[in-house]
Short mmCIF file of C-alpha atoms and ligand atoms in Angstrom, two decimals:
data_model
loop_
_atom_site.label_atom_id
_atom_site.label_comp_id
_atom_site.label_asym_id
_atom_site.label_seq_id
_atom_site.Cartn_x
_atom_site.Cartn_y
_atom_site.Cartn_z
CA UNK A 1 0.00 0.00 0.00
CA UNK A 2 1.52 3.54 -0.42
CA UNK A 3 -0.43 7.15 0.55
CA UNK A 4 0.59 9.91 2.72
CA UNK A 5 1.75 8.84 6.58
CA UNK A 6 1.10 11.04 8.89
CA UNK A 7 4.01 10.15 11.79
CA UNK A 8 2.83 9.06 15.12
CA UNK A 9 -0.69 9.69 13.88
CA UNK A 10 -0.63 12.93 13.96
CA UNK A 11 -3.82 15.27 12.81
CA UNK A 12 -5.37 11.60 11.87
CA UNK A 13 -9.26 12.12 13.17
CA UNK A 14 -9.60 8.46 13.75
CA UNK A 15 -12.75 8.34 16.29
CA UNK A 16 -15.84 10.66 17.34
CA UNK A 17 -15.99 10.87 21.35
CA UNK A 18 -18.73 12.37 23.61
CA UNK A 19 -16.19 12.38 26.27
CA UNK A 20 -13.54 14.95 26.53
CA UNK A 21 -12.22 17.65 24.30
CA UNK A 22 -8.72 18.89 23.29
CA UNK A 23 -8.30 22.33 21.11
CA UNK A 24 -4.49 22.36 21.12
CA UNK A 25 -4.49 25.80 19.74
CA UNK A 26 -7.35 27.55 22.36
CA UNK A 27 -5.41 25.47 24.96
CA UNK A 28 -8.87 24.24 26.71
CA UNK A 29 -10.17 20.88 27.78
CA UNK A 30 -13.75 20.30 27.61
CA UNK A 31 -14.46 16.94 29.87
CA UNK A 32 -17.89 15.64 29.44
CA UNK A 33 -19.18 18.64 28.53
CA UNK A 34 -17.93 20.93 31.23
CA UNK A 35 -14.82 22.91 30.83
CA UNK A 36 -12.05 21.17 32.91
CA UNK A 37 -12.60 24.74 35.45
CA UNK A 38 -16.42 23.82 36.28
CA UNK A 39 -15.04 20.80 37.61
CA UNK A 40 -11.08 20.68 39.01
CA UNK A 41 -11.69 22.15 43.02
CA UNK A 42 -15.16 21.85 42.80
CA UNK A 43 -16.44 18.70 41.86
CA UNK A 44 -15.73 15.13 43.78
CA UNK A 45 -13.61 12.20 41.58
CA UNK A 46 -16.70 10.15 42.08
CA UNK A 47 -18.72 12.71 40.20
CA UNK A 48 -16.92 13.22 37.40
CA UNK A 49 -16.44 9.67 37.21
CA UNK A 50 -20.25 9.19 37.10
CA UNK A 51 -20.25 11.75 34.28
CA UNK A 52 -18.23 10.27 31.71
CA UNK A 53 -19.58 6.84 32.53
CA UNK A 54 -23.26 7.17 32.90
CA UNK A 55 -22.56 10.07 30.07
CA UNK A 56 -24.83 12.76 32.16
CA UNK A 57 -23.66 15.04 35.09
CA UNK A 58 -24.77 12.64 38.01
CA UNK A 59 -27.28 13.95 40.78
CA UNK A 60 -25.79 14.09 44.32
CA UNK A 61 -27.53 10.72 44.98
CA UNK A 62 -26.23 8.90 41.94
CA UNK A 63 -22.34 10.28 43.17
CA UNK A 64 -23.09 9.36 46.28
CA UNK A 65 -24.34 5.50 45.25
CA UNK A 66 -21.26 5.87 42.96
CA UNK A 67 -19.14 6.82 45.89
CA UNK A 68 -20.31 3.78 48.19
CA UNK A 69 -20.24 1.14 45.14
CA UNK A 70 -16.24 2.02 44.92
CA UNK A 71 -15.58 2.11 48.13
CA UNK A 72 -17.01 -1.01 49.10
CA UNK A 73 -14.92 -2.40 45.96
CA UNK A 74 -11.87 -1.33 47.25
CA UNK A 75 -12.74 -3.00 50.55
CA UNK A 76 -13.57 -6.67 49.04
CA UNK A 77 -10.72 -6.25 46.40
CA UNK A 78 -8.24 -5.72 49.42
CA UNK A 79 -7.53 -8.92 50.57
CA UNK A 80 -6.19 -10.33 47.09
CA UNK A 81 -3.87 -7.13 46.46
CA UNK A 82 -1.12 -8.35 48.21
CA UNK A 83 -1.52 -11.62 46.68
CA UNK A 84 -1.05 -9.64 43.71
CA UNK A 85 1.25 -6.95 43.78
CA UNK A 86 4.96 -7.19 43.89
CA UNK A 87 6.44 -4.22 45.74
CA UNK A 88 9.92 -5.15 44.58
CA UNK A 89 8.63 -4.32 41.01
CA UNK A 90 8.60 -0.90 39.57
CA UNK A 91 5.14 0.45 39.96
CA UNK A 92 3.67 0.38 36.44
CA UNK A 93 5.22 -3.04 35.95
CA UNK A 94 3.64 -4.88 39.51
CA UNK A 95 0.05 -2.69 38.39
CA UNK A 96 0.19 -4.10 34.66
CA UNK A 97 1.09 -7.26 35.76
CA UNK A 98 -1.43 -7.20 38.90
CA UNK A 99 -4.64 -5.63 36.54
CA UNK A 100 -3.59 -8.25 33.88
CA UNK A 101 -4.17 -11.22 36.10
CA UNK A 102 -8.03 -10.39 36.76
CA UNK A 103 -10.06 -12.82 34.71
CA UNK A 104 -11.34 -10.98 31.51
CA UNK A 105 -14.82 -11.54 32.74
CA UNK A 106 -14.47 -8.85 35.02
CA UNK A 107 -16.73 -6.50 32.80
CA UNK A 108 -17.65 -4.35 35.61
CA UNK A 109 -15.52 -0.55 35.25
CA UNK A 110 -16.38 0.10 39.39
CA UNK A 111 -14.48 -3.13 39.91
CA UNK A 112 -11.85 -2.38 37.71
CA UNK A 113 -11.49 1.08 38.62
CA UNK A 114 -11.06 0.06 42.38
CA UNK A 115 -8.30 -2.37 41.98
CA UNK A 116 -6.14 -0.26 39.64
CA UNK A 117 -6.71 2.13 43.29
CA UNK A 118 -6.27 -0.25 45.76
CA UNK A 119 -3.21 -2.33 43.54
CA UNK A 120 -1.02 0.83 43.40
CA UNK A 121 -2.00 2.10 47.13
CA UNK A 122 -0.63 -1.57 48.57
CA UNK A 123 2.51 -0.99 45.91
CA UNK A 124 3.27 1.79 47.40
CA UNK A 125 2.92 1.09 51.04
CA UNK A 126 4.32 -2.30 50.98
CA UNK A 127 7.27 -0.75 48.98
CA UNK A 128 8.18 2.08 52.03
CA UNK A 129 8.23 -1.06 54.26
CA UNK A 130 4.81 -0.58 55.77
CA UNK A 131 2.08 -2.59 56.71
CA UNK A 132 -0.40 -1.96 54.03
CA UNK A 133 -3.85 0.08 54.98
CA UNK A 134 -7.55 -1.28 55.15
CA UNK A 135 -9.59 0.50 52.55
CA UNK A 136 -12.56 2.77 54.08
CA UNK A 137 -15.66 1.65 53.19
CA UNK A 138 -17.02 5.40 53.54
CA UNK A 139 -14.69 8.02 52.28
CA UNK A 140 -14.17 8.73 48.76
CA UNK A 141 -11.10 7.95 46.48
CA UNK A 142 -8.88 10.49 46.98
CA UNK A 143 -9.43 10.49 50.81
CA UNK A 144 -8.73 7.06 50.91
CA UNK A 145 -5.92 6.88 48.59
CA UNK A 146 -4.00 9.32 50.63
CA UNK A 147 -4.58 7.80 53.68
CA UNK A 148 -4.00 3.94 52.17
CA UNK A 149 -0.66 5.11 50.64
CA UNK A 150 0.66 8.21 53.52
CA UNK A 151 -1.40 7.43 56.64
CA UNK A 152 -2.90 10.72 56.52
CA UNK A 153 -6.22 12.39 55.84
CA UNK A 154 -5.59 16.03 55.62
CA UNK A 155 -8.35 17.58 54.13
CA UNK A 156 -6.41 20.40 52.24
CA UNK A 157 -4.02 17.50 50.80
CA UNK A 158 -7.52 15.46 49.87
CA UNK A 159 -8.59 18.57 48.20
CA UNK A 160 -5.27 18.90 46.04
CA UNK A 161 -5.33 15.50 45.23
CA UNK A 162 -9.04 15.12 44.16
CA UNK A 163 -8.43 18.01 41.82
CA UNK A 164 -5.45 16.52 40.01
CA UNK A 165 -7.79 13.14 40.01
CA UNK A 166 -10.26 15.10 37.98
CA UNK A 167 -7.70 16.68 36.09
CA UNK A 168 -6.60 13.76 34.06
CA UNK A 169 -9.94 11.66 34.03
CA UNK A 170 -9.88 11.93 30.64
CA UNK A 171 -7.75 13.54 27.77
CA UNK A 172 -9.22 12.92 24.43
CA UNK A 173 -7.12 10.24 22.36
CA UNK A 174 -4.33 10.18 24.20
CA UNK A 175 -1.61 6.89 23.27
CA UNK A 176 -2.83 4.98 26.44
CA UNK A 177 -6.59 5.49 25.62
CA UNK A 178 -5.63 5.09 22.32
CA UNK A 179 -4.24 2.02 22.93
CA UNK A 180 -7.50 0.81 25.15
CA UNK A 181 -9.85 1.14 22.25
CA UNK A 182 -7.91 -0.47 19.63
CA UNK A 183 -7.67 -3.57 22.36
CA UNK A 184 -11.71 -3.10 22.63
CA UNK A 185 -12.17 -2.54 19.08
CA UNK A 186 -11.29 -6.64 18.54
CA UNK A 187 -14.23 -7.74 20.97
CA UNK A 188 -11.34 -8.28 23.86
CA UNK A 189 -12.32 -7.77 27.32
CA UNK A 190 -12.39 -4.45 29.96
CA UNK A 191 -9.21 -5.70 31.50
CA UNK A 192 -7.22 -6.34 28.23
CA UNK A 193 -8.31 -3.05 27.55
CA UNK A 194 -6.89 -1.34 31.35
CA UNK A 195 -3.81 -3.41 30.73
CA UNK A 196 -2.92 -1.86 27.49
CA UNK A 197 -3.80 1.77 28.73
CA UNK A 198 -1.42 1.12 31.53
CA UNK A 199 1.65 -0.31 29.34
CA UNK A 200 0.77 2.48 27.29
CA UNK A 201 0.66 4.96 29.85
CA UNK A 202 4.04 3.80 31.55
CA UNK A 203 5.97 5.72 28.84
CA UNK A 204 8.18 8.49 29.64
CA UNK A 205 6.72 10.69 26.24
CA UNK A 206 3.06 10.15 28.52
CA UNK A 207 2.71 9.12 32.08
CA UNK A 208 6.02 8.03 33.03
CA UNK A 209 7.25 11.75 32.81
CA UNK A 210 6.60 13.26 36.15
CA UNK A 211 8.91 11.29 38.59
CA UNK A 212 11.86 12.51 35.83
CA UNK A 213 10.22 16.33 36.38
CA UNK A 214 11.43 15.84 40.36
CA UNK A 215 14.73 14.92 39.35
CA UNK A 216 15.15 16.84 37.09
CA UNK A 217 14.11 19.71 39.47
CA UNK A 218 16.50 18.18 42.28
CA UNK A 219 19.37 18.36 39.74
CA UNK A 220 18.90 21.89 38.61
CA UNK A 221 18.93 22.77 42.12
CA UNK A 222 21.82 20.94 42.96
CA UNK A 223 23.83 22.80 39.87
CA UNK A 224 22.56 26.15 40.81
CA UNK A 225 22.02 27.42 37.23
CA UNK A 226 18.81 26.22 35.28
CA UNK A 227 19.75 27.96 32.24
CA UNK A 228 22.94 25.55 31.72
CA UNK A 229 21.62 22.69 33.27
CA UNK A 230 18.85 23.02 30.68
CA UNK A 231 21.40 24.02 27.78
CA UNK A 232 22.81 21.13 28.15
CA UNK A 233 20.46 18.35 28.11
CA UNK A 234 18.77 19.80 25.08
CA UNK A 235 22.83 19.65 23.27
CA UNK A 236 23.09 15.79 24.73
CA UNK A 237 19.45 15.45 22.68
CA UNK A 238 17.68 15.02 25.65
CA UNK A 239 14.00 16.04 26.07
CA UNK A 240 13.04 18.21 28.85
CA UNK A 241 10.33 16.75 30.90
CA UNK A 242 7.13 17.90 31.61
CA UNK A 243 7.94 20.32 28.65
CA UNK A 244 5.99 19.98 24.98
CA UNK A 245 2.38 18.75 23.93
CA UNK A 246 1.42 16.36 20.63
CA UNK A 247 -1.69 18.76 20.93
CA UNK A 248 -1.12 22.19 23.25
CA UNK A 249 0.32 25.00 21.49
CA UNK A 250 -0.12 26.68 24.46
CA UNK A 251 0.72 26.23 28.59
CA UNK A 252 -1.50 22.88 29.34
CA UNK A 253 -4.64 23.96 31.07
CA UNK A 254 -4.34 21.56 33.35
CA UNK A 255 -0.82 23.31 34.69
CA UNK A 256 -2.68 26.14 35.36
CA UNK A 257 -5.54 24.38 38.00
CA UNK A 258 -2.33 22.02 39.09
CA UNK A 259 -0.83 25.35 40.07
CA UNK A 260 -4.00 26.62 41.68
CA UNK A 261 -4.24 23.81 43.85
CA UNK A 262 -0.99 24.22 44.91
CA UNK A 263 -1.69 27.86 46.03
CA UNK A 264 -4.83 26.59 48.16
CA UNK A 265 -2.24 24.67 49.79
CA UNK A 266 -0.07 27.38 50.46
CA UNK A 267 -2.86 29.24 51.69
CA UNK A 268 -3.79 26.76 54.36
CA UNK A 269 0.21 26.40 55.21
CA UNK A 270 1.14 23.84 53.47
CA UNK A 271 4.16 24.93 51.32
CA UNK A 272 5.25 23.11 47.85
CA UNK A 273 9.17 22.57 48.67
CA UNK A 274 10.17 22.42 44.85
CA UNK A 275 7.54 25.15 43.90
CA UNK A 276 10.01 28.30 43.45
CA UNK A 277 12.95 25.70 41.46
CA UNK A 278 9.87 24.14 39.73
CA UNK A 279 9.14 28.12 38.55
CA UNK A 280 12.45 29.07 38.02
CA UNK A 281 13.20 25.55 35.45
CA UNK A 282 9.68 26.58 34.21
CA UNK A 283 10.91 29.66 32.50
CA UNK A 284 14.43 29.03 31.92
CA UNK A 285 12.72 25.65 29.59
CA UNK A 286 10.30 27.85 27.76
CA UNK A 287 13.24 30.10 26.90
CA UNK A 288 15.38 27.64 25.68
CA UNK A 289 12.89 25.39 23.82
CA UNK A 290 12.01 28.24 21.78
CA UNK A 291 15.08 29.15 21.07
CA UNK A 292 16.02 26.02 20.25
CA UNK A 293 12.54 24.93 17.83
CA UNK A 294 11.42 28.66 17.55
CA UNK A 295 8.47 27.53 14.52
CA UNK A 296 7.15 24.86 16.90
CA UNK A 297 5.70 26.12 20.49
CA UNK A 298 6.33 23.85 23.25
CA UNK A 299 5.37 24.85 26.63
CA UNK A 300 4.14 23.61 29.87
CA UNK A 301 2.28 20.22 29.52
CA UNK A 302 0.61 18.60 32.80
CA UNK A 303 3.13 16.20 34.23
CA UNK A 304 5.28 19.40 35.26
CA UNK A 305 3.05 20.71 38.50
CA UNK A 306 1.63 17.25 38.83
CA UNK A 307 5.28 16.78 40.01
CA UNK A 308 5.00 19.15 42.48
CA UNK A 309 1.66 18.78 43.71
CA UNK A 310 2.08 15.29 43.82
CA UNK A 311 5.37 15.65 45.66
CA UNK A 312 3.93 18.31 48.37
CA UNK A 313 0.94 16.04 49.43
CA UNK A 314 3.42 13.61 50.52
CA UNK A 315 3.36 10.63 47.49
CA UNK A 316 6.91 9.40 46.70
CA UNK A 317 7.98 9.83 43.18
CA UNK A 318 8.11 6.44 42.44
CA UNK A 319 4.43 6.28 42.89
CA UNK A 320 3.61 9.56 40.29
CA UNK A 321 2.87 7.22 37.15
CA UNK A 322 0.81 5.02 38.84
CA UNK A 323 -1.09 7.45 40.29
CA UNK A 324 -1.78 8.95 37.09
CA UNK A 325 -3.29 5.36 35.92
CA UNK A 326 -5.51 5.97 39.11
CA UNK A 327 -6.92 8.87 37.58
CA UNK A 328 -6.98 7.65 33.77
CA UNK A 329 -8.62 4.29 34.42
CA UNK A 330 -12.46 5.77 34.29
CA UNK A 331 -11.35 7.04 31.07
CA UNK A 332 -10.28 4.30 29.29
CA UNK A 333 -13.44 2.39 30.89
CA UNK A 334 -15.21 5.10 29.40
CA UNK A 335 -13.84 4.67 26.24
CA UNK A 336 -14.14 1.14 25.94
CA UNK A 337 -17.65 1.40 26.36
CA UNK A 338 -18.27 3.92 24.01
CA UNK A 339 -15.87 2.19 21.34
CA UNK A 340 -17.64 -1.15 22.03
CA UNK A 341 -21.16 0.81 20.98
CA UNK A 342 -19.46 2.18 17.63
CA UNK A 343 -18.55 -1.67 17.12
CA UNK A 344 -15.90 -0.71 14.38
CA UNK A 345 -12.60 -2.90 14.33
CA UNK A 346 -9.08 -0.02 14.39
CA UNK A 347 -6.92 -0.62 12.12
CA UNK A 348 -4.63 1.67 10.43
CA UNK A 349 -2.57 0.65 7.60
CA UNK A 350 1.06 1.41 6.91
CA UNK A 351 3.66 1.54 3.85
CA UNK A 352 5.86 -1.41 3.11
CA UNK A 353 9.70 -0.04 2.43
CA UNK A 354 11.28 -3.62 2.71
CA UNK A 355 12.12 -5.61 -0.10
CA UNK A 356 10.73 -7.49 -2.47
CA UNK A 357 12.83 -10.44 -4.26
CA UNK A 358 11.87 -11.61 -7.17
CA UNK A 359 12.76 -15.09 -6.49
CA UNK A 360 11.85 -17.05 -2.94
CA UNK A 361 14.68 -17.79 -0.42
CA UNK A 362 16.87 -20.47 -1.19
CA UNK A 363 16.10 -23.28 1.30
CA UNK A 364 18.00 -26.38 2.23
CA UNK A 365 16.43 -29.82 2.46
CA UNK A 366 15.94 -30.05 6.55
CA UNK A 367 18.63 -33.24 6.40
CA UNK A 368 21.19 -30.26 5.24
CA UNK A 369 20.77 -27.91 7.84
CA UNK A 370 22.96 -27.52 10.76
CA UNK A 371 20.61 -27.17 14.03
CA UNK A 372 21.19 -23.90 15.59
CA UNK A 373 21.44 -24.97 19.35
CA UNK A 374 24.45 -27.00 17.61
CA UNK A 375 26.84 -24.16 16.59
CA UNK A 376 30.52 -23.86 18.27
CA UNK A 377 29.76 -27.76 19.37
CA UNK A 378 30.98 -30.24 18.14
CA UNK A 379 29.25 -32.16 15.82
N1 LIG B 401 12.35 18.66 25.19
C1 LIG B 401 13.18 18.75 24.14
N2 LIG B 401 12.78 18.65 22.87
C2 LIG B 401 11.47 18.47 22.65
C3 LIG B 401 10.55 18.38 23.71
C4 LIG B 401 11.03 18.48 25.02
N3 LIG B 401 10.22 18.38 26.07
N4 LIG B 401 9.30 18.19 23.20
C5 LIG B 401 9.46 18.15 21.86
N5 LIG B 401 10.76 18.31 21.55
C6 LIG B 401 11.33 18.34 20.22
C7 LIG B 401 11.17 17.04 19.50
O1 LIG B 401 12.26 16.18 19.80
C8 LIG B 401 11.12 17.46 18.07
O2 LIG B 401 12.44 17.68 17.66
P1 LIG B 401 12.99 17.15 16.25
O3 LIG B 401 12.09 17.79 15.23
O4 LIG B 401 14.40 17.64 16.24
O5 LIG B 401 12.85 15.68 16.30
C9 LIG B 401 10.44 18.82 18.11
O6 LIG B 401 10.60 19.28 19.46
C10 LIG B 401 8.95 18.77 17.83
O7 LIG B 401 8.37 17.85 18.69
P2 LIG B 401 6.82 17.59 18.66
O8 LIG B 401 6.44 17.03 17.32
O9 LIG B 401 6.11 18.80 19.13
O10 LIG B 401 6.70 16.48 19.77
P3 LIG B 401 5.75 15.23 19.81
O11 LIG B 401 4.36 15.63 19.52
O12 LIG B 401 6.31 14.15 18.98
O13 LIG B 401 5.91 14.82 21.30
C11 LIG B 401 5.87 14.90 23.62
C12 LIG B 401 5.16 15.33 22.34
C13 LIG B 401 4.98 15.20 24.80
C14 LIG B 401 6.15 13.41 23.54
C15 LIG B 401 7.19 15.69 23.72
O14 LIG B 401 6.92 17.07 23.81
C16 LIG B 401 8.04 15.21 24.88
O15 LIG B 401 8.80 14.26 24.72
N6 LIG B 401 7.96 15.89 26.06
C17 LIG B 401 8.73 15.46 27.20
C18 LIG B 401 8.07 14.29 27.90
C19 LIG B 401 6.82 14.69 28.63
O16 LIG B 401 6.77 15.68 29.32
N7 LIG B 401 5.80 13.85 28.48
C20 LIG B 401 4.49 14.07 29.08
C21 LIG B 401 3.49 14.47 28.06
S1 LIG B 401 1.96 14.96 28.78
#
């Protein structure tokens, strides 16, 4: 086949999605019909989980029913997490592997979404050496997630983290979501589908970046000039992280309520350690990335404050990208869903640029081969 290819997909329209909406140039994320504003700081995770899966902004006694189904998920699901989880794997590798042994039956996204939760929150505790946490039966996700994972239920940290939650629900067809309805476009199962998003999401170019933001931060610090520190990587052909968007052409909304949450934390004394270095590398990156690519604007994407705000609620950076799969997994669910109802197998096609030989190989009779495992021995 030959035709135009548009690398790594890009500007390729290859779905229609009620669910969330990314104008790259406006810089503004729509998410189930409300602009990602109406809803980071002001609604609960539960809630905007309802919306993208029930596809209508939930009344308070559908969140709440939402709220309790989750919770008491997380509770039943506890017992087999430790059965499960590895903590002496890296935490996208002991989730994938942990989310990929639940039988493919498991159809049920509440289900789903509470393990991915509950997986990653007995990671990370078994990994500092702790005994791992009993999941609340009553509070909502991000109140217990704190608590299972940091012992602590500070409602200003709750806050912070139930806004970044919301923040990256959903992101229009993103590689990880991509990758989750391609796996549900073949008729495979919810969990196939979660398992793909989360090898997809592991990535450094998607949700692997933040925990590289913190060192990254910790380095400029420790050299004392951004500006060179940042010269430098970009002339080793290194990638700056948390910098540059497939989609934004401007500062990721998302930075902006990322950053807002961090000030209500400030405000109720609760200071972001890294926040004045995270500013400083901020600025010194945009400078340098547009001097370096001045026709191609690459700003602030969301994994840069997530960094911080992550890092200032207390959640070790080994545990950024999977909490990030905490907050994506309602929207590959919803995606699955909505690709399974569009029923349409995905599949691109590509160019061929091998060869083609106009005769076949030339093959010896089977007597006349030498067995591989045989070579160097003797005969
Ligand atoms: N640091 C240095 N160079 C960057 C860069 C960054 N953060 N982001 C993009 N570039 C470079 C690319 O290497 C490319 O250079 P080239 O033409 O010499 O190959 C050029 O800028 C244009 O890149 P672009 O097409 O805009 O990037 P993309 O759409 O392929 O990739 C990302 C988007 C997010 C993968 C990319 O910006 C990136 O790697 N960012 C750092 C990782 C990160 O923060 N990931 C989280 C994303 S939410």
């Amino acid at each position: 086949m030959s035709g135009k290819i548009n690398d790594g997909l890009e500007g390729i329209v290859v779905a229609e999605t009620e669910l969330s909406d990314v104008e790259g140039e406006a810089g503004r994320l729509t998410i189930g019909g409300f602009a990602l504003e109406q809803l980071a700081g002001l609604r609960t995770f539960e809630w905007a989980i309802a919306l993208l899966l029930d596809g209508a902004p939930p009344s308070e006694a559908r969140e709440h029913a939402l709220s309790r189904e989750l919770a008491a998920a997380r509770v039943e699901v506890f017992d087999s997490a430790r059965q499960r989880i590895d903590p002496a794997r890296d935490g996208m590798d002991a989730l994938r592997a942990s989310i990929a042994g639940l039988n493919g039956d498991q159809e049920n996204p509440v289900r789903v979404i509470s393990s991915v939760l509950v997986f990653v929150a007995t990671w990370a505790r078994t990994r500092c050496g702790l005994e791992p946490l009993r999941p609340s039966a009553t509070a909502t996700m991000a109140e217990d997630y704190l608590h299972l994972i940091t012992g602590e239920t500070n409602v200003e940290k709750v806050a912070a983290l139930n806004s970044y939650l919301v923040s990256v629900i959903d992101h229009g067809l993103n590689a990880s979501t991509f990758a989750a309805r391609v796996v549900a476009s073949t008729g495979s199962d919810l969990v196939s589908a979660v398992t793909a998003g989360i090898g997809a999401l592991k990535g450094p170019l998607h949700g692997g970046a933040p925990g590289p933001v913190l060192d990254m931060l910790d380095a400029v610090q420790a050299s004392g000039d951004a500006a060179a520190w940042l010269a430098n990587e970009l002339e080793q052909g290194r990638r700056i992280m948390g910098m540059g968007h497939r989609i934004y052409r401007t500062r990721d909304p998302r930075a902006f309520v990322l950053e807002r949450a961090l000030s209500k934390l400030a405000a109720a004394g609760i200071a972001a350690p890294r926040l004045a270095t995270a500013k400083q590398v901020e600025q010194a990156a945009a400078e340098a990335l547009k001097r370096k690519y001045p026709n191609r604007s690459l700003q602030t994407n969301v994994e840069f404050y997530t960094a911080v705000l992550l890092d200032t609620i207390g959640l070790p950076r080994w545990a950024f990208a999977p909490t990030f799969a905490v907050g994506r997994t309602p929207g590959w669910c919803a995606h699955v869903a909505e690709q399974r109802r569009k029923g349409r197998l995905i599949r691109p096609a590509s160019v061929y640029v091998g060869s083609r030989h106009e005769h076949g190989p030339t093959v010896k009779s089977p007597e006349a081969r030498e067995p591989e495992w045989n070579h160097g021995q003797q005969k």
